[in-house]
XYZ file of C-alpha atoms in Angstrom:
768
model
C -18.093 -4.014 -26.906
C -16.716 -4.906 -23.493
C -13.392 -6.670 -23.180
C -13.349 -10.443 -22.976
C -13.110 -12.004 -19.530
C -9.691 -13.207 -18.353
C -8.659 -16.440 -20.049
C -6.427 -17.683 -17.235
C -6.708 -17.409 -13.488
C -4.370 -14.591 -12.339
C -1.709 -15.295 -9.747
C -2.820 -14.027 -6.344
C 0.083 -14.855 -4.031
C 2.531 -12.025 -4.814
C 0.775 -8.782 -3.826
C 2.409 -5.392 -4.157
C 2.196 -3.166 -1.090
C 2.337 0.601 -0.680
C 1.478 2.927 2.205
C -2.223 3.081 3.137
C -4.179 6.120 2.035
C -5.754 8.698 4.335
C -8.743 9.798 2.242
C -11.424 8.067 0.201
C -13.173 8.691 -3.143
C -12.215 11.786 -5.202
C -11.010 11.630 -8.799
C -9.345 8.186 -8.458
C -12.714 6.676 -7.523
C -14.340 8.174 -10.624
C -11.549 6.885 -12.848
C -11.677 3.413 -11.376
C -15.485 3.299 -11.632
C -15.516 4.264 -15.304
C -12.703 1.889 -16.198
C -14.402 -1.132 -14.617
C -17.821 -0.197 -16.028
C -16.544 0.250 -19.568
C -14.620 -3.013 -19.430
C -17.823 -4.852 -18.596
C -20.524 -2.838 -20.366
C -18.965 -0.573 -22.997
C -19.300 3.211 -23.091
C -22.929 3.677 -24.165
C -24.346 0.949 -21.910
C -22.359 2.370 -18.988
C -23.995 5.784 -19.364
C -27.505 4.401 -19.846
C -27.236 2.060 -16.896
C -25.439 4.081 -14.230
C -27.803 7.030 -14.635
C -30.678 4.744 -13.568
C -29.040 3.466 -10.368
C -30.941 4.435 -7.192
C -33.190 6.857 -9.069
C -36.889 7.057 -8.256
C -37.767 5.801 -11.741
C -34.796 3.417 -11.929
C -33.503 0.321 -10.179
C -32.123 -0.253 -6.712
C -28.380 -0.820 -6.611
C -27.685 -4.553 -6.170
C -24.898 -3.669 -3.722
C -25.465 -2.246 -0.249
C -28.674 -1.231 1.532
C -27.766 2.393 2.271
C -30.858 4.615 1.793
C -31.369 7.495 -0.634
C -32.678 10.908 0.301
C -35.666 12.534 -1.348
C -33.425 14.786 -3.457
C -30.973 12.713 -5.468
C -27.875 13.404 -7.485
C -27.896 12.343 -11.138
C -25.019 10.023 -10.270
C -26.580 8.425 -7.168
C -24.092 5.575 -6.874
C -20.685 4.845 -5.405
C -17.636 3.100 -6.827
C -18.551 -0.323 -5.457
C -22.173 0.070 -6.480
C -21.018 0.781 -10.022
C -18.908 -2.394 -9.915
C -21.928 -4.424 -8.824
C -24.036 -2.939 -11.615
C -21.282 -3.491 -14.181
C -20.968 -7.178 -13.347
C -24.723 -7.633 -13.660
C -25.131 -5.542 -16.829
C -21.977 -6.968 -18.394
C -21.878 -7.988 -22.038
C -19.981 -11.164 -21.147
C -21.962 -14.409 -21.361
C -21.570 -17.911 -19.950
C -23.153 -20.282 -22.454
C -23.462 -24.079 -22.633
C -20.297 -24.072 -24.752
C -18.418 -22.621 -21.787
C -19.527 -25.500 -19.557
C -18.639 -28.037 -22.254
C -15.127 -26.591 -22.355
C -14.770 -26.419 -18.560
C -15.653 -29.563 -16.598
C -16.562 -29.070 -12.944
C -13.145 -30.376 -11.879
C -11.523 -27.576 -13.881
C -13.893 -24.897 -12.573
C -13.194 -26.053 -9.011
C -9.535 -25.028 -9.419
C -10.451 -21.446 -10.410
C -10.632 -18.504 -8.052
C -13.892 -16.805 -7.159
C -12.650 -13.714 -8.994
C -12.111 -15.645 -12.231
C -15.489 -17.375 -12.021
C -17.336 -14.092 -11.494
C -15.534 -12.415 -14.375
C -16.854 -14.865 -16.969
C -20.200 -13.087 -17.299
C -23.924 -13.727 -17.090
C -25.467 -17.180 -17.041
C -27.832 -17.693 -19.963
C -29.853 -20.880 -19.485
C -30.507 -23.639 -16.933
C -27.621 -26.066 -16.499
C -27.761 -29.554 -14.989
C -25.035 -31.749 -13.528
C -26.321 -35.363 -13.556
C -25.052 -37.778 -10.943
C -21.581 -38.999 -11.927
C -21.232 -36.519 -14.793
C -18.068 -34.471 -15.326
C -19.707 -31.362 -16.786
C -22.867 -29.311 -16.559
C -25.176 -29.708 -19.533
C -28.075 -27.532 -20.763
C -31.552 -28.469 -19.610
C -35.019 -27.028 -20.171
C -36.814 -25.162 -17.417
C -39.496 -27.837 -17.390
C -36.930 -30.584 -16.836
C -35.179 -28.526 -14.162
C -38.398 -28.143 -12.171
C -39.119 -31.869 -12.618
C -35.710 -32.744 -11.133
C -36.282 -30.518 -8.102
C -39.789 -31.879 -7.613
C -38.507 -35.472 -7.847
C -36.085 -34.881 -5.002
C -38.379 -32.791 -2.802
C -41.367 -35.117 -3.041
C -39.227 -38.171 -2.291
C -37.916 -36.797 1.018
C -38.947 -38.570 4.196
C -39.811 -35.164 5.698
C -40.022 -31.609 4.382
C -37.411 -30.759 7.021
C -34.845 -32.633 4.925
C -34.869 -29.631 2.561
C -33.036 -26.334 3.173
C -34.120 -23.099 1.457
C -31.389 -20.448 1.689
C -31.832 -16.785 0.711
C -29.383 -14.047 -0.255
C -29.985 -10.421 0.671
C -30.443 -9.389 -2.970
C -33.776 -11.172 -3.316
C -36.721 -8.794 -3.780
C -39.614 -8.479 -1.334
C -41.952 -10.166 -3.810
C -39.640 -13.124 -4.436
C -38.820 -13.487 -0.737
C -42.492 -13.521 0.255
C -43.291 -16.203 -2.325
C -40.185 -18.202 -1.356
C -41.066 -18.423 2.337
C -44.695 -19.085 1.424
C -43.669 -22.018 -0.766
C -41.285 -23.441 1.858
C -43.934 -23.267 4.577
C -46.673 -24.687 2.394
C -44.213 -27.455 1.525
C -43.885 -27.987 5.268
C -40.657 -26.545 6.702
C -39.217 -23.477 8.421
C -35.720 -24.295 7.175
C -35.158 -20.772 5.841
C -31.580 -19.761 6.669
C -30.393 -16.507 5.150
C -27.383 -14.221 5.007
C -28.649 -12.320 8.079
C -27.608 -15.374 10.086
C -24.007 -14.533 9.171
C -24.065 -10.750 9.618
C -26.664 -8.776 11.632
C -28.414 -11.629 13.462
C -26.677 -10.426 16.629
C -28.162 -6.966 16.083
C -31.658 -8.343 15.608
C -31.375 -10.525 18.719
C -30.154 -7.671 20.923
C -32.544 -5.029 19.591
C -35.617 -7.256 19.782
C -34.899 -8.000 23.431
C -34.117 -4.415 24.428
C -36.294 -2.243 22.167
C -38.858 -4.705 20.794
C -37.939 -4.158 17.122
C -34.936 -5.903 15.580
C -34.127 -3.038 13.215
C -32.468 0.343 13.401
C -34.497 3.243 14.762
C -33.106 6.095 12.662
C -33.931 7.531 9.246
C -31.474 9.281 6.959
C -32.594 12.728 8.133
C -31.696 11.756 11.698
C -28.042 11.491 10.695
C -28.229 15.007 9.282
C -29.659 16.285 12.615
C -27.324 14.463 15.001
C -24.895 16.210 17.353
C -22.708 13.113 17.684
C -22.357 10.048 15.458
C -20.382 7.071 16.755
C -19.245 4.662 14.033
C -18.162 1.381 15.645
C -16.792 -1.693 13.894
C -17.626 -0.404 10.435
C -15.716 0.699 7.319
C -18.188 2.760 5.253
C -15.525 3.891 2.758
C -15.511 0.378 1.293
C -18.693 -1.289 2.497
C -21.252 1.571 2.401
C -19.530 4.418 0.517
C -22.660 6.570 0.129
C -22.790 6.783 3.917
C -19.769 9.109 3.674
C -21.984 11.734 2.003
C -24.399 11.560 4.935
C -21.526 11.926 7.401
C -20.186 14.880 5.412
C -23.589 16.565 5.578
C -23.800 15.881 9.305
C -20.390 17.483 9.782
C -21.554 20.534 7.860
C -24.427 20.793 10.338
C -22.049 20.762 13.281
C -21.980 17.070 14.202
C -18.964 15.410 15.766
C -17.881 11.892 14.778
C -16.145 9.244 16.884
C -14.726 6.260 14.984
C -14.097 3.046 16.923
C -12.141 0.434 14.999
C -8.932 -1.639 15.220
C -7.918 -0.415 11.745
C -7.681 3.207 10.630
C -9.934 3.482 7.582
C -9.337 6.081 4.879
C -13.016 6.896 4.348
C -13.517 7.827 7.990
C -10.373 9.954 8.025
C -11.232 12.210 5.090
C -13.882 12.108 2.379
C -13.391 13.685 -1.027
C -16.936 13.777 -2.334
C -16.745 13.153 -6.092
C -20.047 15.019 -6.546
C -18.646 18.354 -5.310
C -15.827 20.629 -6.512
C -14.258 20.517 -3.048
C -14.154 16.749 -3.252
C -12.735 16.647 -6.758
C -10.012 19.284 -6.605
C -9.951 20.396 -2.959
C -9.020 18.749 0.285
C -12.373 17.160 0.968
C -13.837 16.907 4.468
C -12.135 15.537 7.573
C -14.754 13.288 9.151
C -13.434 11.756 12.359
C -12.980 14.026 15.372
C -11.797 11.222 17.664
C -10.384 7.866 16.573
C -10.459 5.168 19.246
C -8.221 2.358 17.982
C -9.789 -0.391 19.994
C -8.632 -3.966 20.313
C -10.850 -6.524 18.632
C -13.777 -7.469 20.835
C -13.269 -4.626 23.332
C -16.397 -2.656 22.431
C -18.596 -3.955 25.229
C -15.963 -2.942 27.791
C -15.702 0.532 26.220
C -19.431 1.238 26.279
C -19.699 -0.180 29.799
C -16.962 2.251 30.919
C -18.721 5.176 29.228
C -21.934 4.205 30.980
C -20.131 4.167 34.329
C -18.708 7.622 33.665
C -22.093 9.024 32.612
C -23.647 7.748 35.833
C -20.796 9.186 37.899
C -21.191 12.533 36.145
C -24.907 12.585 36.947
C -24.197 11.818 40.603
C -21.433 14.406 41.038
C -22.971 17.261 39.007
C -26.711 17.246 39.727
C -28.728 19.933 38.020
C -26.361 20.294 35.074
C -27.927 21.496 31.808
C -30.355 18.750 30.670
C -28.516 16.329 32.985
C -26.001 13.624 32.144
C -28.820 11.096 32.538
C -32.334 11.515 31.133
C -34.182 10.637 34.323
C -37.656 11.312 32.936
C -37.122 9.035 29.947
C -35.710 6.305 32.164
C -38.620 6.577 34.596
C -41.356 6.640 31.937
C -40.008 4.345 29.242
C -37.459 1.843 30.574
C -37.143 -1.270 32.717
C -34.182 -2.754 34.590
C -32.268 0.455 35.262
C -31.128 -0.340 38.817
C -29.586 -3.692 37.907
C -27.875 -2.149 34.886
C -26.594 0.803 36.921
C -25.100 -1.491 39.564
C -23.239 -3.433 36.878
C -22.031 -0.242 35.192
C -20.773 1.273 38.445
C -18.776 -1.903 39.045
C -16.868 -1.585 35.756
C -13.188 -2.210 36.466
C -10.696 0.240 34.965
C -7.798 -2.199 34.701
C -10.049 -4.647 32.877
C -11.428 -1.881 30.649
C -7.993 -0.722 29.538
C -6.821 -4.302 29.029
C -9.899 -5.201 26.958
C -9.900 -2.045 24.832
C -6.191 -1.287 24.485
C -7.093 2.385 24.992
C -5.738 5.005 27.368
C -7.980 6.470 30.050
C -7.478 9.930 28.527
C -8.964 8.730 25.216
C -12.082 7.437 26.951
C -12.393 10.715 28.852
C -12.260 12.621 25.558
C -15.058 10.438 24.214
C -17.079 11.079 27.380
C -16.775 14.846 26.955
C -18.150 14.571 23.401
C -20.991 12.336 24.594
C -22.003 14.725 27.366
C -21.925 17.687 24.965
C -24.400 15.950 22.623
C -28.173 16.117 22.957
C -28.710 13.863 19.935
C -26.450 10.806 19.553
C -26.536 7.992 16.999
C -24.466 4.809 17.175
C -23.806 3.074 13.841
C -22.229 -0.368 13.644
C -21.663 -3.322 11.354
C -19.791 -6.650 11.379
C -17.063 -5.413 13.719
C -19.630 -5.638 16.524
C -21.808 -8.528 15.350
C -19.315 -11.352 14.710
C -17.886 -12.104 18.163
C -18.929 -14.677 20.740
C -20.179 -11.824 22.964
C -21.763 -9.742 20.189
C -25.306 -9.763 21.579
C -24.311 -8.405 25.034
C -22.062 -5.877 23.259
C -24.984 -4.483 21.261
C -27.197 -4.550 24.339
C -24.558 -2.376 26.028
C -24.745 0.052 23.101
C -28.505 0.226 23.709
C -27.864 0.865 27.427
C -25.588 3.739 26.411
C -28.301 5.337 24.279
C -31.144 4.752 26.732
C -29.173 6.352 29.530
C -29.387 9.781 27.871
C -32.767 9.275 26.190
C -31.305 8.827 22.727
C -34.033 6.553 21.368
C -37.231 7.977 19.881
C -35.721 11.436 19.547
C -34.950 13.152 16.201
C -31.257 12.911 15.414
C -30.692 9.997 17.787
C -30.973 6.222 17.923
C -29.569 2.839 16.947
C -28.239 2.388 13.415
C -27.102 -1.129 12.488
C -25.903 -0.622 8.912
C -27.071 -3.538 6.796
C -25.063 -4.968 3.949
C -26.858 -6.490 0.970
C -29.503 -4.357 -0.686
C -32.600 -6.171 0.595
C -31.290 -8.293 3.435
C -33.569 -6.423 5.849
C -36.555 -6.719 3.507
C -36.122 -10.471 3.204
C -36.457 -10.825 6.967
C -39.510 -8.527 6.980
C -41.082 -10.789 4.335
C -40.734 -13.842 6.586
C -37.351 -15.276 5.619
C -36.587 -16.491 9.128
C -36.085 -19.942 10.588
C -37.782 -18.883 13.863
C -40.965 -17.109 12.708
C -43.181 -15.286 15.169
C -46.479 -17.066 15.922
C -48.404 -13.936 14.861
C -46.796 -14.078 11.415
C -47.684 -17.747 10.989
C -51.237 -17.044 12.174
C -51.558 -14.346 9.500
C -50.264 -16.715 6.796
C -52.765 -19.350 7.865
C -55.685 -16.898 7.751
C -54.714 -15.556 4.348
C -53.757 -18.766 2.532
C -55.763 -21.469 4.280
C -53.018 -23.906 5.232
C -51.367 -24.663 8.564
C -47.742 -23.496 8.468
C -45.215 -25.563 10.436
C -44.548 -24.199 13.917
C -41.304 -25.961 14.787
C -38.207 -23.810 14.339
C -36.015 -24.556 11.359
C -32.296 -24.436 10.569
C -30.234 -21.259 10.497
C -27.017 -21.273 8.425
C -24.823 -23.045 10.962
C -27.488 -25.627 11.813
C -28.189 -26.179 8.098
C -24.538 -27.022 7.489
C -24.586 -29.435 10.419
C -27.751 -31.052 9.053
C -26.207 -31.510 5.611
C -22.999 -32.816 7.179
C -24.902 -35.329 9.304
C -27.255 -36.508 6.543
C -30.317 -34.902 8.145
C -30.799 -32.583 5.138
C -30.653 -33.879 1.587
C -31.753 -31.011 -0.706
C -30.202 -27.539 -0.656
C -31.892 -24.736 -2.617
C -30.324 -21.249 -2.705
C -32.157 -18.160 -3.890
C -29.084 -16.131 -4.829
C -25.841 -15.747 -2.925
C -22.668 -17.810 -2.714
C -23.335 -20.041 0.268
C -20.128 -22.067 0.150
C -17.856 -19.032 0.130
C -19.914 -17.063 2.643
C -20.061 -19.792 5.272
C -17.474 -20.595 7.950
C -15.270 -23.690 8.235
C -14.749 -24.040 4.494
C -13.679 -27.689 4.441
C -16.589 -28.780 6.644
C -19.072 -26.680 4.636
C -17.888 -28.071 1.304
C -17.971 -31.653 2.555
C -21.498 -31.066 3.876
C -22.702 -29.717 0.531
C -21.255 -32.719 -1.302
C -23.360 -35.039 0.871
C -26.604 -33.550 -0.481
C -28.712 -35.430 -2.993
C -29.388 -32.207 -4.921
C -28.035 -28.666 -4.785
C -29.823 -25.856 -6.643
C -28.644 -22.268 -7.093
C -30.672 -19.408 -8.556
C -27.961 -17.075 -9.830
C -26.967 -14.393 -12.293
C -23.242 -15.303 -12.420
C -20.921 -18.173 -11.652
C -19.499 -18.590 -8.159
C -17.762 -21.183 -6.009
C -21.040 -22.728 -4.832
C -21.739 -23.970 -8.373
C -18.690 -26.238 -8.306
C -19.182 -27.683 -4.815
C -22.224 -29.785 -5.593
C -24.429 -32.531 -4.309
C -24.848 -35.803 -6.196
C -26.890 -33.781 -8.686
C -26.849 -30.019 -9.214
C -28.793 -27.322 -11.020
C -27.927 -23.725 -11.876
C -31.034 -21.643 -12.593
C -30.239 -18.300 -14.285
C -32.386 -15.348 -13.315
C -33.037 -11.735 -14.215
C -31.000 -9.044 -12.506
C -32.076 -5.708 -11.053
C -30.956 -3.874 -14.184
C -33.242 -5.843 -16.549
C -36.828 -5.438 -17.738
C -39.233 -7.973 -16.291
C -42.096 -8.767 -18.664
C -44.784 -11.161 -17.488
C -48.310 -12.029 -18.592
C -49.606 -8.979 -16.783
C -47.176 -6.657 -18.568
C -43.994 -4.986 -17.342
C -43.383 -5.646 -13.654
C -41.406 -3.968 -10.908
C -40.163 -5.279 -7.587
C -39.650 -3.631 -4.208
C -36.886 -3.548 -1.614
C -36.413 -2.297 1.942
C -33.264 -0.341 2.725
C -31.198 -0.349 5.905
C -33.476 2.252 7.514
C -36.852 0.638 6.836
C -37.779 2.600 3.703
C -39.620 0.535 1.069
C -39.410 1.584 -2.577
C -39.826 0.275 -6.108
C -37.080 -0.957 -8.428
C -37.498 -1.113 -12.226
C -34.905 -2.480 -14.623
C -34.583 -1.048 -18.122
C -32.095 -3.268 -19.971
C -33.050 -6.166 -22.193
C -32.442 -9.469 -20.373
C -29.007 -11.044 -20.814
C -30.681 -14.034 -22.447
C -34.202 -14.974 -23.579
C -33.799 -18.048 -21.356
C -33.859 -16.079 -18.104
C -36.790 -16.224 -15.674
C -37.398 -13.807 -12.817
C -37.063 -14.931 -9.199
C -40.817 -14.609 -8.487
C -41.578 -16.636 -11.608
C -39.056 -19.329 -10.637
C -40.657 -19.721 -7.207
C -44.198 -19.697 -8.601
C -43.455 -22.334 -11.244
C -41.571 -24.515 -8.770
C -44.450 -24.283 -6.287
C -46.986 -25.324 -8.928
C -44.811 -28.290 -9.878
C -44.093 -29.441 -6.309
C -47.367 -28.656 -4.530
C -49.672 -29.570 -7.411
C -53.393 -29.039 -7.633
C -53.856 -29.410 -3.870
C -52.393 -25.968 -3.297
C -55.019 -23.216 -3.048
C -52.385 -20.500 -3.486
C -52.765 -18.671 -6.849
C -49.171 -19.225 -7.989
C -49.941 -18.609 -11.661
C -51.612 -15.313 -10.841
C -48.607 -14.273 -8.734
C -46.248 -14.968 -11.626
C -48.271 -12.884 -14.073
C -48.798 -9.839 -11.871
C -46.539 -8.925 -8.931
C -49.194 -6.472 -7.757
C -51.204 -9.469 -6.603
C -48.242 -10.556 -4.461
C -48.082 -7.117 -2.880
C -51.804 -7.296 -2.090
C -51.164 -10.486 -0.107
C -48.115 -8.976 1.605
C -50.369 -6.135 2.731
C -52.809 -8.640 4.186
C -50.149 -10.568 6.127
C -47.406 -8.170 7.236
C -48.075 -5.109 9.441
C -47.058 -1.778 7.947
C -47.805 -2.668 4.321
C -51.410 -1.480 4.176
C -52.324 -0.239 0.696
C -48.919 -1.459 -0.476
C -49.432 -1.033 -4.221
C -50.632 2.548 -3.960
C -47.995 3.635 -1.464
C -45.049 2.133 -3.295
C -46.187 3.807 -6.526
C -45.279 7.162 -5.007
C -41.733 8.257 -5.905
C -39.365 7.455 -3.082
C -41.641 4.885 -1.426
C -42.595 4.913 2.242
C -41.228 4.254 5.726
C -42.307 1.193 7.672
C -43.584 1.854 11.186
C -41.084 1.620 14.022
C -42.700 1.943 17.439
C -39.620 3.053 19.438
C -38.863 5.745 16.873
C -42.422 6.826 16.116
C -44.011 6.887 19.566
C -41.405 5.864 22.139
C -43.375 2.679 22.679
C -41.550 -0.611 23.053
C -43.169 -3.948 22.122
C -40.955 -5.970 24.483
C -41.918 -8.541 27.088
C -41.968 -5.783 29.725
C -43.693 -3.198 27.527
C -40.727 -0.871 27.996
C -37.183 -0.466 26.707
C -35.021 -2.895 28.636
C -31.731 -2.059 30.250
C -29.538 -5.159 30.573
C -26.624 -6.111 32.827
C -24.416 -8.786 31.282
C -20.876 -9.544 32.513
C -18.164 -7.818 30.455
C -16.542 -10.209 28.002
C -13.600 -9.844 25.644
C -11.193 -12.262 23.906
C -8.155 -13.486 25.851
C -5.155 -14.088 23.618
C -2.223 -16.288 24.713
C 1.301 -14.892 24.469
C 2.788 -15.190 21.004
C -0.644 -15.231 19.365
C -2.701 -12.541 17.614
C -6.425 -11.917 17.339
C -7.494 -12.011 13.680
C -10.502 -10.363 12.062
C -11.704 -11.337 8.615
C -12.708 -8.431 6.376
C -13.356 -7.258 2.818
C -10.955 -5.613 0.425
C -12.048 -2.493 -1.449
C -12.451 -4.515 -4.668
C -14.970 -6.791 -3.022
C -18.585 -6.949 -1.906
C -19.294 -9.844 0.427
C -17.992 -12.875 -1.489
C -18.022 -11.139 -4.894
C -14.481 -10.199 -5.910
C -14.414 -7.315 -8.409
C -10.629 -7.076 -8.612
C -7.398 -7.861 -6.797
C -6.678 -4.438 -5.281
C -7.434 -2.863 -1.911
C -6.569 0.662 -2.925
C -7.157 2.467 0.353
C -5.062 -0.016 2.314
C -2.242 0.073 -0.251
C -2.607 -3.544 -1.437
C -2.387 -4.261 -5.167
C -2.708 -7.418 -7.264
C -3.258 -9.849 -4.414
C -5.520 -11.059 -1.637
C -3.482 -13.502 0.456
C -2.138 -10.910 2.880
C -2.217 -10.562 6.672
C -2.076 -7.073 8.173
C 0.022 -7.026 11.369
C 1.111 -4.175 13.627
C 4.858 -3.582 12.998
C 5.697 -3.930 16.703
C 3.838 -7.241 16.931
C 5.502 -8.428 13.736
C 8.975 -7.632 15.070
C 8.268 -9.461 18.336
C 7.133 -12.483 16.329
C 10.116 -12.264 13.964
C 7.980 -11.578 10.902
C 9.567 -9.219 8.397
C 7.414 -7.129 6.101
C 7.090 -9.136 2.884
C 7.749 -12.497 4.506
C 5.223 -15.301 4.163
C 3.322 -17.058 6.920
C 0.696 -19.688 7.469
C -2.282 -18.597 9.563
C -3.158 -21.281 12.114
C -6.257 -20.743 14.251
C -6.358 -22.284 17.717
C -9.503 -23.253 19.604
C -10.325 -24.134 23.179
C -11.153 -27.728 22.246
C -7.575 -28.180 21.009
C -8.488 -28.135 17.310
C -6.652 -26.070 14.706
C -7.354 -24.767 11.216
C -4.695 -23.678 8.705
C -4.692 -21.137 5.858
C -1.299 -21.279 4.124
C 0.830 -18.761 2.245
C -0.083 -15.222 3.375
C 2.212 -12.255 2.817
C 2.907 -10.296 5.994
C 2.103 -6.592 5.666
C 3.273 -4.265 8.421
C 0.187 -2.157 9.011
C -1.017 0.307 11.672
C -3.651 -1.954 13.216
C -4.246 -2.151 16.965
C -1.583 -3.977 18.971
C -2.274 -7.654 19.336
C -4.647 -7.667 16.372
C -4.359 -8.746 12.753
C -6.625 -8.694 9.708
C -7.036 -10.697 6.517
C -9.598 -11.064 3.739
C -12.439 -13.520 3.536
C -13.464 -15.901 2.013
C -9.799 -16.995 1.979
C -9.753 -17.043 5.802
C -13.193 -18.601 6.380
C -11.352 -21.906 6.696
C -9.998 -20.664 10.048
C -13.446 -20.287 11.686
C -14.897 -23.560 13.046
C -18.563 -24.228 12.492
C -19.168 -24.253 16.246
C -17.443 -20.910 16.924
C -20.504 -18.682 17.048
C -22.036 -15.790 18.932
C -24.135 -16.654 21.954
C -27.883 -16.294 21.291
C -27.595 -15.302 17.606
C -25.417 -18.255 16.443
C -23.567 -15.935 14.043
C -20.063 -17.170 13.089
C -17.438 -15.420 15.244
C -15.281 -14.273 12.333
C -13.946 -11.124 14.006
C -12.148 -12.759 16.931
C -9.999 -15.668 15.740
C -6.934 -16.516 17.840
C -4.090 -17.330 15.437
C -0.410 -18.117 15.473
C 1.681 -17.146 12.477
C 4.051 -19.829 11.259
C 6.854 -18.895 8.888
C 6.209 -20.097 5.358
C 7.320 -19.518 1.802
C 5.194 -18.313 -1.129
C 3.800 -21.153 -3.204
């Protein structure tokens, strides 16, 4: 049997600190994986479960969205994926007795780590208005409570339907269908907080808001640029792809304020060289950029490429792909004028780099015929994120690196089906063509007015414009910015509902009434009236494949996500709905038939997904160098260069994950690669900056964010860690630092919280 969960909440304000590591994975990763898995699942269950992760006849990892190749290792999972599986397949259980022993006021004092460690939820729980504790409730009563609140609203737009990126394609399609038949486009999702900036920029420039590369493209690339991303912690299986690319002769440039162990050297635990040898050095050039300086860097590279083309005409293949630009792009002259005007003093100030470093990068770019740029939150969570990503697209278009094997844009998605949820229609601003298709297929008129994204949903709850909050997975309270404002907004709701597998902070920050609806996980068998079911997901590169759980459900009281949506829809919409909700619940194949009828690229969905490995969705820029933009071509853009200005005596803070963390799920209190143990309230500061500010290593400080409107936010009691980050920059973990990010501090266009560029002062403090 697995060990019992922790009885008390561990102290988290006295971390131990050692030197950061310079390689990732290897034997320590295997040891840590097995220890965590056995603690949660026991030895036999660990073996049975982990051997099914990411296999063609198994289940999709509930962690990240990194794709699998056609040929797969028997252990096709990483350390953090194993942690995610272990917490879902755990033998620990949260029963009604647990809630009777722990009133909400008590649970609200516990850390997110402690809550998650308690185990799987087993039956619906209800918090009546004015009650101190959750109490068990039947599914029928739970749906009645939700229906009572929804049908009493003055407008369907007073309801908010949030979605996490772990929701399956089938559940997501039904969820948006229900919300729209109910009458609202209030469908915020976790994309609003992560890659919304990518989608905005790519849709405008290329016509498709997704990456243009497949896994094989990485293996064929000459140059891979990894910007604002830490794959060693956030997408560990990506390191295997980078290792294979290196073996094929690729060069890698890493652009990041922090040196990250996984990008320095990878010790592949699936190879002898990785287990007992030195592993593979991945990064050929590390550009330690200042936070928010990426747009200036790519603008400077674009200037240098243009200058090279002008001074060395007739060079092999040319510095600029003139034929591609002439045939497939729009706006080149305006872009080129802006690029030629790039100012070197401003570039060096914005990036913190030396000119010689940028010249080295240029030489690698010019030597490459096939270049891929990968990025994640380090590029997407700034005020100027959308123009930054548009500048990345400019950089690739300039040398024809879109629609060519081994080249393209690669925004690396986080949660396992966050991209699939958006494909299925989880979007507050749906395209008219999508709504037209829904209307033709289901015979009702979907609402056309745009709904709330995450930030606007919080404002609506805060201002009393929204009264019911329903979350399909996730941990909304901990994932959102401006913690105090978000929590106060949630408490103003009439009803909050969370479909979940485990406890989290959002379950204890409730409306007047609250429900927790426990659901099946990816690892579990899903038996419905039509027999054993499977679900599908879309990975970060647009591959759609099946996922089948094999474990017995954690409790007989669990209902699958598609079944929850179908039953809720029947209860709320009643006999007037012509949608066959009961049929959908019994047989998910019928859902896929309707997806095929509504969403382009899913023709013959059931037959195609039955093939091992699934299928790739169409991507016009990649497949045919065609661009469904307003101009009919790929669009160059010419935005002014922006970067954060930091007053003297202040630092620019980025929020980030520890290695024992996935999004808001805390698996443990260590950040092994960065040398942090048994604690999370730390702030990583360059030693030179720390000395100038009078902050000794090991001292304690309050983090105080400062904003142009004169407001401040405070996060108290963080241990200072002298760390080799870029000068003028600092880093600390979220969700502890979400309190520092105001609700209105967002990226232009995408409205994504600007969590990677927070101006802070550090005030001396003492540990609590």
